[in-house]
XYZ file of C-alpha atoms in Angstrom:
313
model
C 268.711 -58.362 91.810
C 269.532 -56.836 95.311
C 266.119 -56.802 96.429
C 265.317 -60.402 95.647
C 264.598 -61.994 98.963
C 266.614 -65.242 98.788
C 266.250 -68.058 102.347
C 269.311 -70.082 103.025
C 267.996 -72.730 105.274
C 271.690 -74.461 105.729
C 274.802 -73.976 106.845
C 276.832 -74.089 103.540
C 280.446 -72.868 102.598
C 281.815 -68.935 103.161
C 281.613 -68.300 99.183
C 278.371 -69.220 98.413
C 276.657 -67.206 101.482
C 278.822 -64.120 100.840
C 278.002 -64.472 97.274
C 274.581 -64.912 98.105
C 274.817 -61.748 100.589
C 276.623 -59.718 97.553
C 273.917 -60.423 95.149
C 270.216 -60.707 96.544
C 268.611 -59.619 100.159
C 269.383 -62.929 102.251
C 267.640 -64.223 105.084
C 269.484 -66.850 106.858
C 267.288 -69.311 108.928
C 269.507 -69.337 112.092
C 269.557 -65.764 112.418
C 265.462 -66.315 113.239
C 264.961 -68.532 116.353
C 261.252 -68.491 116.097
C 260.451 -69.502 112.243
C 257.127 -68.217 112.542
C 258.455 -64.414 113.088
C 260.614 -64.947 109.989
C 257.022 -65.835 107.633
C 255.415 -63.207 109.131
C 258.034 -60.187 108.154
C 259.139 -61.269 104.846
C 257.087 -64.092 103.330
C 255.664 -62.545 100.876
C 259.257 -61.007 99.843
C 261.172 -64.514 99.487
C 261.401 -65.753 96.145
C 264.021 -68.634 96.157
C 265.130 -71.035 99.176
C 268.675 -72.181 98.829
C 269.233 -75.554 101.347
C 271.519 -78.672 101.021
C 271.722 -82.210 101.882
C 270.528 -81.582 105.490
C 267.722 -79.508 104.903
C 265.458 -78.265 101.988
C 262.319 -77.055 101.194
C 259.117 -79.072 102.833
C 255.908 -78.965 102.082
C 255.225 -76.560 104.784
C 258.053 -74.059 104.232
C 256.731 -73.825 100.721
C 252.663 -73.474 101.594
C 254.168 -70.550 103.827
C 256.081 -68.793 100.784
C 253.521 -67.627 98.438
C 256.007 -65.905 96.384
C 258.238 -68.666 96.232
C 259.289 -69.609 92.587
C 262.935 -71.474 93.106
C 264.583 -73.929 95.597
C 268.445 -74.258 94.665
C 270.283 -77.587 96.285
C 274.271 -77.284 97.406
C 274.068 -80.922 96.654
C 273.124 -83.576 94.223
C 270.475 -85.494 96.444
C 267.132 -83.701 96.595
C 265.169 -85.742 99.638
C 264.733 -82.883 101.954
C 262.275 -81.022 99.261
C 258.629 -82.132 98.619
C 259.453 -82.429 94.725
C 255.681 -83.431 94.466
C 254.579 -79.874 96.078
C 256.975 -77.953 94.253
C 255.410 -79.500 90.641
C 252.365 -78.892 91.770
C 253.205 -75.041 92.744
C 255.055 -74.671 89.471
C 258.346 -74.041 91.392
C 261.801 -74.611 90.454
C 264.129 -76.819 91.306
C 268.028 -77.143 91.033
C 270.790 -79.326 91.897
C 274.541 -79.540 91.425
C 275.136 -82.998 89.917
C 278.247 -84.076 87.548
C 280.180 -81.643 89.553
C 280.556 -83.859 92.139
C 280.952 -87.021 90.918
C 284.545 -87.618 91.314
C 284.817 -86.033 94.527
C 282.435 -88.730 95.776
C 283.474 -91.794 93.852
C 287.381 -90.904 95.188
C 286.005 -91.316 98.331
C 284.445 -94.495 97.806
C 287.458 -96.048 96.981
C 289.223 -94.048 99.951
C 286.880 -96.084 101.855
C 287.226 -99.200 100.949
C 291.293 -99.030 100.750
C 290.727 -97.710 104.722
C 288.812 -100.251 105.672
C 290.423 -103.089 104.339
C 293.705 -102.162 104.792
C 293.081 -101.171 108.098
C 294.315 -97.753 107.162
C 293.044 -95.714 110.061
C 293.826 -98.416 112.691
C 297.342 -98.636 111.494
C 298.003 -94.965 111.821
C 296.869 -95.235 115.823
C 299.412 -98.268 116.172
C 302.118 -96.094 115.185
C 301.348 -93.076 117.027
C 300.587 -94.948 120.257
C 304.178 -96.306 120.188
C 302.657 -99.756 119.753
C 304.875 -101.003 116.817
C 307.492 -100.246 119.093
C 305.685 -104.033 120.607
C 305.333 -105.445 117.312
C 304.133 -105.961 114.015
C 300.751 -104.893 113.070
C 298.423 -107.801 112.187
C 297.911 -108.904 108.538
C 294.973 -107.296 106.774
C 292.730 -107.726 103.400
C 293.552 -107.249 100.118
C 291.652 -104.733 97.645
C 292.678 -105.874 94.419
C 290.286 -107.851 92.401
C 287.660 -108.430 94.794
C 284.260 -108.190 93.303
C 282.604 -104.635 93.760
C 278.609 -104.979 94.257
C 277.139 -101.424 93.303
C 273.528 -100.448 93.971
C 272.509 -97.317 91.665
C 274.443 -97.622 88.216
C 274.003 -93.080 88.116
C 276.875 -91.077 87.474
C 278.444 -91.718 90.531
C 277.872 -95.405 90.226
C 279.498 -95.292 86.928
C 282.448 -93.317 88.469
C 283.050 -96.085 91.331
C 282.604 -98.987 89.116
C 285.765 -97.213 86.753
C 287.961 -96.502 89.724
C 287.667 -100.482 90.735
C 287.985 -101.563 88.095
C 291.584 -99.817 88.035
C 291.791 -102.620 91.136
C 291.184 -105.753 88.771
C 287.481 -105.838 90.336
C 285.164 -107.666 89.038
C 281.551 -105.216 88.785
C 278.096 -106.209 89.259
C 275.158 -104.076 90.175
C 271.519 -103.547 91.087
C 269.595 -100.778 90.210
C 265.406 -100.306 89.238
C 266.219 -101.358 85.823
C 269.083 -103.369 83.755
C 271.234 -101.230 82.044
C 271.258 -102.372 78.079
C 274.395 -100.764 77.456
C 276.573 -101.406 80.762
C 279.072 -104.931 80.429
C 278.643 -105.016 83.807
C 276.421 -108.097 85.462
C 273.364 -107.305 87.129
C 271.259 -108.779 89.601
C 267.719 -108.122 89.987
C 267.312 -107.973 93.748
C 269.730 -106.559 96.401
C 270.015 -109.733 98.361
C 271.347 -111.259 94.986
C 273.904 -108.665 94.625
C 275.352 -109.110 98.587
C 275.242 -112.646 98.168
C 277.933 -112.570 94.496
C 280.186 -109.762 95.879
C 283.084 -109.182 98.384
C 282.150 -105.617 98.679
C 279.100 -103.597 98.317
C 278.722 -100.087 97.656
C 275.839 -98.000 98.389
C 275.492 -95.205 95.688
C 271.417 -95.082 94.796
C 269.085 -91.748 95.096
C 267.243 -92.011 98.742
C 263.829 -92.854 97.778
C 260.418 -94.337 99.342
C 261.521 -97.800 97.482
C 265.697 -97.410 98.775
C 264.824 -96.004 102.487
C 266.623 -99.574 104.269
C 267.685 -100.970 101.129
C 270.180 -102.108 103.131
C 268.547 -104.435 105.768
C 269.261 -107.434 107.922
C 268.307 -109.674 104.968
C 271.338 -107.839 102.558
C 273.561 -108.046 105.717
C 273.402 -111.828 105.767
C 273.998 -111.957 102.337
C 276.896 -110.169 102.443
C 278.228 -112.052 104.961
C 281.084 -112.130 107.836
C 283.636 -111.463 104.983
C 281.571 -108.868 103.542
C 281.966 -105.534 103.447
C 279.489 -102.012 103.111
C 280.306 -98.866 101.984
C 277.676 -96.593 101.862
C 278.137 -92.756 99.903
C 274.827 -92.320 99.571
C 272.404 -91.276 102.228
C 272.295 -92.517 106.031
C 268.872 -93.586 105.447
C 269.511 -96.347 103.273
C 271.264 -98.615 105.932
C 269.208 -99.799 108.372
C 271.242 -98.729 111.649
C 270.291 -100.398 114.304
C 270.742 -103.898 112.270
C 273.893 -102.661 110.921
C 275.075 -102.456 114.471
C 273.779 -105.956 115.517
C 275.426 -107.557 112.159
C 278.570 -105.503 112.964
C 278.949 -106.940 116.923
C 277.684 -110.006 116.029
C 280.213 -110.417 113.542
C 277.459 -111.311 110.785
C 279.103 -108.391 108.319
C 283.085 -108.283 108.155
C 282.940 -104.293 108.230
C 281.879 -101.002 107.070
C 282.769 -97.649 105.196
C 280.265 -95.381 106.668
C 280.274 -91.614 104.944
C 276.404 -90.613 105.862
C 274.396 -91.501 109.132
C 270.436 -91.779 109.786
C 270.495 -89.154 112.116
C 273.489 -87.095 111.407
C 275.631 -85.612 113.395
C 274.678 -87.888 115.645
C 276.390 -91.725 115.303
C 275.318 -94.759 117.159
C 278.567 -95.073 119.742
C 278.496 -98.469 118.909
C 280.404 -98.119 116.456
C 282.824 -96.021 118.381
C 285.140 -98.823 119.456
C 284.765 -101.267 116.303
C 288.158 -101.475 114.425
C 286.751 -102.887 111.137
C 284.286 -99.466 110.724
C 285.191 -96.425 109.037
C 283.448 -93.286 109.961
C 283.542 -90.023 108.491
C 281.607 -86.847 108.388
C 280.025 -86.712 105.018
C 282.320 -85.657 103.425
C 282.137 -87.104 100.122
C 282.181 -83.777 97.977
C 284.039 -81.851 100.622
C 286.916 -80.506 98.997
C 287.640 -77.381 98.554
C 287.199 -77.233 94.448
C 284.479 -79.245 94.592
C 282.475 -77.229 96.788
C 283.522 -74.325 95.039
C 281.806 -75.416 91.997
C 278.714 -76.739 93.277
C 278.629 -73.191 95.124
C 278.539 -71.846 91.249
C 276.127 -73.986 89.840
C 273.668 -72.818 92.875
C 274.383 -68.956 91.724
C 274.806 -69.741 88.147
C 270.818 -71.302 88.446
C 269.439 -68.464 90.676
C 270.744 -66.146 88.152
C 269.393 -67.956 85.190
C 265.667 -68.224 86.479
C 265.270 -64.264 87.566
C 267.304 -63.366 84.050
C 264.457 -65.575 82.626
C 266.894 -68.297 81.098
C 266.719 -71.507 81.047
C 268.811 -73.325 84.231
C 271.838 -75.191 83.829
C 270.985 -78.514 85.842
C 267.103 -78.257 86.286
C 265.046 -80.974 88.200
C 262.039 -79.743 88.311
């Protein structure tokens, strides 16, 4: 399958590019500073885009691709590639869910144990040689709080278990009630911030959850509130979260993913009762590992003409 032409359009782990390199002719995006020179030499020789979180497959990238018959994602979320114009082309398209799932939901609860116990602070009190001063101030208990989820998915599922390890009480919101979950639902958002302590953000980023998280929700959650958002930057609304956050309308946040990644509103910066971290939420070493096979495993199955292990289009 060497002469395959396969586009990697993100920066993804060592493994999977090598692999990639080992296996088919790869043309990595970077190495191109002017896109249009990379369409014009080998268009018509690409056959499969591989991208991730950060960047996919648009409608444009695929109109300029005419032999273009797969796009595999290094991640579970597909929102950078036009689903729509991939259907419509007859193109595949791949993910790498389930493998995932604990990595992220770990997290989640990493999160909300950080930000409640004041985890990170604490660690800065000690290595500034301020408990030398004192006693570091009380913080928040974890345990049986009531956990708001939005998006009951595999990952929801997964966060709801680990909390309720905690003595949590679970409710959730999600497009449709879930006949066979105990847990309570609310029909709106708003509902769900206003009957839990701490709410988790865990959906698909869609038209419909793009600010699911608005000023409205924020209220509702309240100054004793608390977000935690593993699912996509673009489902908080930033700016507000800011206000809510200064304002001391929201009692904190467990931030994973940002609108406009890398970039973070500096805000936040200087706020003890927000957590920030990289996106991060599958980055482990084994977890990446397997998502990196799941990408291969589905390349290989579509140009060996069977059928592809987790298939989304």
């Amino acid at each position: 399958m060497g002469s395959i032409g396969v586009l990697l359009v993100a920066q993804v782990i060592p493994y999977l590019e090598q692999e990639l390199g080992k296996r088919y002719n790869l043309f990595r995006i970077w190495d191109y500073p002017q896109k249009a020179q990379l369409l014009k030499q080998h268009a018509s020789s690409i056959r499969a885009v591989v991208g991730n979180a950060s960047a996919g497959a648009d409608a444009e990238l695929i109109e300029a691709l005419p032999k273009l018959e797969i796009v595999s994602s290094f991640s579970v979320g597909v929102d950078k590639i036009d689903l729509n114009k991939c259907k419509e082309k007859g193109i595949r398209v791949t993910n790498t869910p389930d493998v995932l799932t604990d990595e992220v939901a770990d997290l989640a609860i990493g999160l909300i144990l950080a930000l409640l116990r004041r985890i990170c602070e604490c660690d800065r009190f000690v290595r500034s040689g301020n408990w030398k001063k004192g006693d570091y101030k009380l913080t928040t208990k974890f345990s049986g709080k009531t956990v708001g989820i939005i998006g009951l998915g595999r990952i929801g599922v997964a966060v709801a278990k680990r909390a309720e390890g905690f003595n949590c009480p679970i409710c959730y919101y999600s497009r449709t009630e879930k006949r066979d979950s105990k847990y309570k639902y609310y029909p709106s958002v708003v509902e769900l911030a206003s009957n839990c302590d701490i709410l988790v953000v865990a959906c698909p980023l869609t038209e419909e959850t793009h600010h699911i998280i608005n000023r409205e929700v924020m209220n509702a959650l309240g100054p004793k509130g608390y977000l935690i958002n593993i699912g996509r930057g673009k489902h908080v609304d930033e700016a507000e979260l800011v206000s809510a956050l200064l304002e001391g309308r929201l009692g904190g946040a467990g931030l994973d993913v940002f609108e406009n990644e890398p970039h973070v509103p500096e805000e936040l910066f200087g706020l003890e009762n927000v957590v920030l971290l990289p996106h991060v939420g599958s980055g482990t070493v084994e977890t990446r590992t397997a998502m990196a096979d799941l990408v291969l495993g589905n390349l290989e199955a579509h140009f060996l003409g069977k059928p592809l292990l987790t298939p989304m289009v």
